[in-house]
PDB file of C-alpha atoms in Angstrom:
ATOM      1  CA  MET B   3      17.845   6.747  12.591  1.00 47.00           C
ATOM      2  CA  ASP B   4      17.793   2.941  14.112  1.00 50.00           C
ATOM      3  CA  HIS B   5      14.870   3.336  15.989  1.00 50.00           C
ATOM      4  CA  PHE B   6      12.685   5.199  13.420  1.00 54.00           C
ATOM      5  CA  ARG B   7      13.896   2.328  11.087  1.00 57.00           C
ATOM      6  CA  TRP B   8      12.728  -0.136  13.646  1.00 55.00           C
ATOM      7  CA  TRP B   9       9.220   1.415  13.999  1.00 53.00           C
ATOM      8  CA  LEU B  10       8.997   1.434  10.377  1.00 57.00           C
ATOM      9  CA  GLU B  11       9.834  -2.091   9.851  1.00 57.00           C
ATOM     10  CA  LYS B  12       6.904  -3.078  12.140  1.00 54.00           C
ATOM     11  CA  VAL B  13       4.447  -1.294   9.977  1.00 55.00           C
ATOM     12  CA  PRO B  14       2.191  -2.820   8.847  1.00 53.00           C
ATOM     13  CA  GLU B  15       3.208  -6.237  10.869  1.00 56.00           C
ATOM     14  CA  ASN B  16       2.234  -4.910  14.290  1.00 51.00           C
ATOM     15  CA  LEU B  17       0.666  -1.480  14.397  1.00 50.00           C
ATOM     16  CA  ILE B  18      -2.583  -0.785  12.799  1.00 51.00           C
ATOM     17  CA  ASP B  19      -2.024   3.180  12.946  1.00 52.00           C
ATOM     18  CA  VAL B  20       1.269   5.081  12.912  1.00 49.00           C
ATOM     19  CA  SER B  21       2.447   8.974  11.714  1.00 54.00           C
ATOM     20  CA  LEU B  22       5.898   9.247  11.760  1.00 52.00           C
ATOM     21  CA  SER B  23       8.134  12.584  11.613  1.00 57.00           C
ATOM     22  CA  PRO B  24      11.347  13.505  11.585  1.00 56.00           C
ATOM     23  CA  VAL B  25      12.386  16.017  14.228  1.00 56.00           C
ATOM     24  CA  ASN B  26      15.032  18.385  14.501  1.00 55.00           C
ATOM     25  CA  ILE B  27      16.507  17.206  10.981  1.00 55.00           C
ATOM     26  CA  ASP B  28      16.586  18.856   7.639  1.00 56.00           C
ATOM     27  CA  PRO B  29      13.464  16.872   6.255  1.00 52.00           C
ATOM     28  CA  HIS B  30      15.045  17.273   2.817  1.00 52.00           C
ATOM     29  CA  SER B  31      18.060  15.630   3.756  1.00 51.00           C
ATOM     30  CA  PHE B  32      15.854  12.804   5.390  1.00 54.00           C
ATOM     31  CA  ILE B  33      15.879   9.389   3.210  1.00 56.00           C
ATOM     32  CA  LEU B  34      14.043   6.246   3.824  1.00 57.00           C
ATOM     33  CA  SER B  35      16.597   3.204   2.712  1.00 57.00           C
ATOM     34  CA  PRO B  36      15.081   0.763   0.065  1.00 53.00           C
ATOM     35  CA  GLU B  37      14.430  -1.773   2.947  1.00 52.00           C
ATOM     36  CA  ILE B  38      11.753   0.497   4.540  1.00 54.00           C
ATOM     37  CA  LEU B  39       9.993   1.135   1.298  1.00 53.00           C
ATOM     38  CA  SER B  40       9.822  -2.250   0.338  1.00 51.00           C
ATOM     39  CA  LEU B  41       7.295  -3.131   3.365  1.00 62.00           C
ATOM     40  CA  PRO B  42       4.208  -4.300   1.763  1.00 69.00           C
ATOM     41  CA  GLN B  43       6.025  -7.652   1.397  1.00 71.00           C
ATOM     42  CA  ASN B  44       4.852  -7.986   5.279  1.00 68.00           C
ATOM     43  CA  TRP B  45       1.360  -7.532   4.164  1.00 70.00           C
ATOM     44  CA  ALA B  46       1.808 -10.173   1.330  1.00 75.00           C
ATOM     45  CA  SER B  47       3.044 -12.842   3.297  1.00 74.00           C
ATOM     46  CA  GLY B  48       0.480 -12.753   6.016  1.00 72.00           C
ATOM     47  CA  LYS B  49       2.411 -11.180   8.386  1.00 70.00           C
ATOM     48  CA  SER B  50       0.289  -8.114   9.119  1.00 65.00           C
ATOM     49  CA  VAL B  51      -1.959  -6.796  11.894  1.00 60.00           C
ATOM     50  CA  PHE B  52      -5.707  -7.536  12.016  1.00 65.00           C
ATOM     51  CA  ASP B  53      -7.523  -4.906   9.838  1.00 73.00           C
ATOM     52  CA  PHE B  54      -4.575  -2.706   8.600  1.00 77.00           C
ATOM     53  CA  LYS B  55      -6.040  -0.090   6.334  1.00 82.00           C
ATOM     54  CA  GLN B  56      -3.394   2.711   5.208  1.00 84.00           C
ATOM     55  CA  LEU B  57      -0.052   3.854   5.422  1.00 81.00           C
ATOM     56  CA  LEU B  58       0.915   6.950   3.713  1.00 84.00           C
ATOM     57  CA  LEU B  59       4.814   8.080   3.516  1.00 80.00           C
ATOM     58  CA  TRP B  60       4.885  11.820   2.352  1.00 81.00           C
ATOM     59  CA  GLY B  61       8.026  13.236   0.742  1.00 77.00           C
ATOM     60  CA  SER B  62       9.801  14.164  -2.484  1.00 71.00           C
ATOM     61  CA  GLN B  63      12.308  11.922  -2.407  1.00 72.00           C
ATOM     62  CA  VAL B  64      12.793   9.872  -5.716  1.00 74.00           C
ATOM     63  CA  ARG B  65      10.793   6.417  -5.336  1.00 75.00           C
ATOM     64  CA  ASP B  66      12.340   3.460  -6.986  1.00 76.00           C
ATOM     65  CA  GLN B  67       9.431   1.422  -7.862  1.00 81.00           C
ATOM     66  CA  SER B  68      11.437  -1.608  -8.613  1.00 81.00           C
ATOM     67  CA  ILE B  69      12.439  -1.900  -5.250  1.00 75.00           C
ATOM     68  CA  ILE B  70       9.100  -1.005  -3.502  1.00 76.00           C
ATOM     69  CA  THR B  71       7.712  -3.723  -5.175  1.00 80.00           C
ATOM     70  CA  ARG B  72      10.365  -6.522  -5.375  1.00 79.00           C
ATOM     71  CA  GLY B  73       8.911  -9.936  -4.788  1.00 82.00           C
ATOM     72  CA  LEU B  74       5.239  -8.870  -4.929  1.00 84.00           C
ATOM     73  CA  GLU B  75       2.389 -10.312  -7.218  1.00 85.00           C
ATOM     74  CA  MET B  76       0.982  -7.303  -8.650  1.00 89.00           C
ATOM     75  CA  ARG B  77      -1.467  -5.875 -11.190  1.00 94.00           C
ATOM     76  CA  PRO B  78      -0.845  -2.652 -12.661  1.00 95.00           C
ATOM     77  CA  TRP B  79      -3.722  -0.062 -13.001  1.00 96.00           C
ATOM     78  CA  ASP B  80      -4.107  -0.609 -16.809  1.00 97.00           C
ATOM     79  CA  ASP B  81      -7.322  -0.173 -18.895  1.00 97.00           C
ATOM     80  CA  ASP B  82      -8.344  -3.750 -18.460  1.00 97.00           C
ATOM     81  CA  PHE B  83      -8.379  -3.371 -14.716  1.00 96.00           C
ATOM     82  CA  ARG B  84      -9.670   0.240 -14.752  1.00 96.00           C
ATOM     83  CA  LYS B  85     -12.736  -1.397 -16.705  1.00 96.00           C
ATOM     84  CA  GLU B  86     -13.206  -4.139 -14.220  1.00 94.00           C
ATOM     85  CA  ALA B  87     -13.245  -2.103 -11.098  1.00 95.00           C
ATOM     86  CA  ARG B  88     -14.453   1.084 -12.945  1.00 95.00           C
ATOM     87  CA  GLY B  89     -16.549   2.603  -9.987  1.00 95.00           C
ATOM     88  CA  PHE B  90     -13.731   1.886  -7.026  1.00 96.00           C
ATOM     89  CA  CYS B  91     -11.132   3.115  -9.720  1.00 96.00           C
ATOM     90  CA  ASP B  92     -12.874   6.413 -10.242  1.00 96.00           C
ATOM     91  CA  ASP B  93     -13.498   6.825  -5.805  1.00 95.00           C
ATOM     92  CA  PHE B  94     -10.206   5.955  -5.494  1.00 96.00           C
ATOM     93  CA  ASP B  95      -8.874   8.579  -8.060  1.00 94.00           C
ATOM     94  CA  ARG B  96     -11.167  11.351  -6.636  1.00 93.00           C
ATOM     95  CA  CYS B  97     -10.614  10.465  -2.573  1.00 92.00           C
ATOM     96  CA  CYS B  98      -6.771   9.438  -2.444  1.00 91.00           C
ATOM     97  CA  GLY B  99      -5.018  10.844  -5.641  1.00 86.00           C
ATOM     98  CA  SER B 100      -3.292   9.584  -8.287  1.00 88.00           C
ATOM     99  CA  GLY B 101       0.249   8.293  -9.695  1.00 92.00           C
ATOM    100  CA  LEU B 102       1.617   4.986 -10.782  1.00 92.00           C
ATOM    101  CA  LEU B 103      -1.297   2.512  -9.251  1.00 96.00           C
ATOM    102  CA  PHE B 104      -0.816  -1.323  -8.525  1.00 95.00           C
ATOM    103  CA  GLN B 105      -3.097  -3.667  -6.911  1.00 95.00           C
ATOM    104  CA  ILE B 106      -0.800  -6.439  -4.772  1.00 91.00           C
ATOM    105  CA  SER B 107      -2.045  -9.698  -4.045  1.00 90.00           C
ATOM    106  CA  ARG B 108      -1.887 -11.457  -0.903  1.00 88.00           C
ATOM    107  CA  GLN B 109      -0.018 -14.900  -0.998  1.00 86.00           C
ATOM    108  CA  ILE B 110      -1.867 -16.375   1.517  1.00 87.00           C
ATOM    109  CA  ASP B 111      -5.355 -15.449  -0.113  1.00 91.00           C
ATOM    110  CA  PRO B 112      -5.568 -14.138  -3.674  1.00 89.00           C
ATOM    111  CA  PHE B 113      -8.760 -12.277  -3.368  1.00 94.00           C
ATOM    112  CA  GLU B 114      -7.465  -9.986  -0.680  1.00 91.00           C
ATOM    113  CA  SER B 115      -5.132  -6.743  -2.115  1.00 92.00           C
ATOM    114  CA  LEU B 116      -3.448  -3.712  -1.286  1.00 91.00           C
ATOM    115  CA  THR B 117      -3.360  -0.540  -3.371  1.00 94.00           C
ATOM    116  CA  LEU B 118      -0.269   0.618  -3.882  1.00 92.00           C
ATOM    117  CA  CYS B 119       0.215   4.424  -5.216  1.00 93.00           C
ATOM    118  CA  ILE B 120       3.439   5.926  -6.075  1.00 90.00           C
ATOM    119  CA  SER B 121       2.763   9.806  -6.739  1.00 90.00           C
ATOM    120  CA  GLU B 122       5.361  12.650  -6.850  1.00 86.00           C
ATOM    121  CA  ASP B 123       4.996  13.436  -3.123  1.00 85.00           C
ATOM    122  CA  CYS B 124       3.610  10.501  -1.479  1.00 86.00           C
ATOM    123  CA  THR B 125       4.130   6.272  -1.314  1.00 85.00           C
ATOM    124  CA  SER B 126       0.691   5.347  -0.068  1.00 88.00           C
ATOM    125  CA  ILE B 127      -0.473   1.731   0.723  1.00 88.00           C
ATOM    126  CA  TYR B 128      -4.469   1.079   1.017  1.00 92.00           C
ATOM    127  CA  ALA B 129      -5.862  -2.410   2.186  1.00 90.00           C
ATOM    128  CA  THR B 130      -8.771  -2.179  -0.843  1.00 94.00           C
ATOM    129  CA  GLY B 131      -9.471  -5.921  -1.803  1.00 93.00           C
ATOM    130  CA  LYS B 132     -11.506  -8.025   0.381  1.00 94.00           C
ATOM    131  CA  ARG B 133     -12.515 -11.439  -0.098  1.00 95.00           C
ATOM    132  CA  ILE B 134     -16.442 -12.064  -0.621  1.00 96.00           C
ATOM    133  CA  THR B 135     -18.322 -14.983  -1.364  1.00 97.00           C
ATOM    134  CA  TRP B 136     -21.795 -14.882  -2.713  1.00 95.00           C
ATOM    135  CA  GLY B 137     -24.463 -17.281  -4.519  1.00 95.00           C
ATOM    136  CA  GLY B 138     -21.504 -19.633  -4.020  1.00 96.00           C
ATOM    137  CA  LYS B 139     -18.696 -17.679  -5.639  1.00 96.00           C
ATOM    138  CA  THR B 140     -16.045 -16.264  -4.336  1.00 97.00           C
ATOM    139  CA  TYR B 141     -14.297 -12.621  -5.716  1.00 94.00           C
ATOM    140  CA  THR B 142     -12.784  -9.832  -4.734  1.00 95.00           C
ATOM    141  CA  ASN B 143     -14.648  -6.599  -3.428  1.00 96.00           C
ATOM    142  CA  TYR B 144     -12.605  -3.264  -4.036  1.00 96.00           C
ATOM    143  CA  SER B 145     -13.399  -0.181  -1.703  1.00 95.00           C
ATOM    144  CA  ILE B 146     -11.297   2.620   0.087  1.00 93.00           C
ATOM    145  CA  PRO B 147     -10.724   1.692   3.784  1.00 88.00           C
ATOM    146  CA  SER B 148     -12.877   4.034   6.146  1.00 82.00           C
ATOM    147  CA  LEU B 149     -10.878   5.098   9.114  1.00 62.00           C
TER     148      LEU B 149
END
């Protein structure tokens, strides 16, 4: 478990793409610690690899939203956000699934953000908000990362 923890603590700080699966143990007894589930903080504070795209943690264990989002500046996908980014939200729902959805702002650049989706069987994090400047105005362009 210590080796597994070490690898997960590097995501997304030092790894672009990772797939980890428990071997030779009962997957129903394999529980990720609260520290591991709170890794979006690395990205928000600027400690991530260039071009991070997504992280998917599959499993049916209970996810504590307050632990995963502790210390993060985030915006829930409420009616206002869905109006503001309608096309993106529709695409995300169709391609990535649904659940509790949040945009996590990057502390070093508030025009960049991640989408955190907490569903019944998966916690997923996607790099979806990118800084765009057009006509002298800066804003966030939301899109699903291509893999």
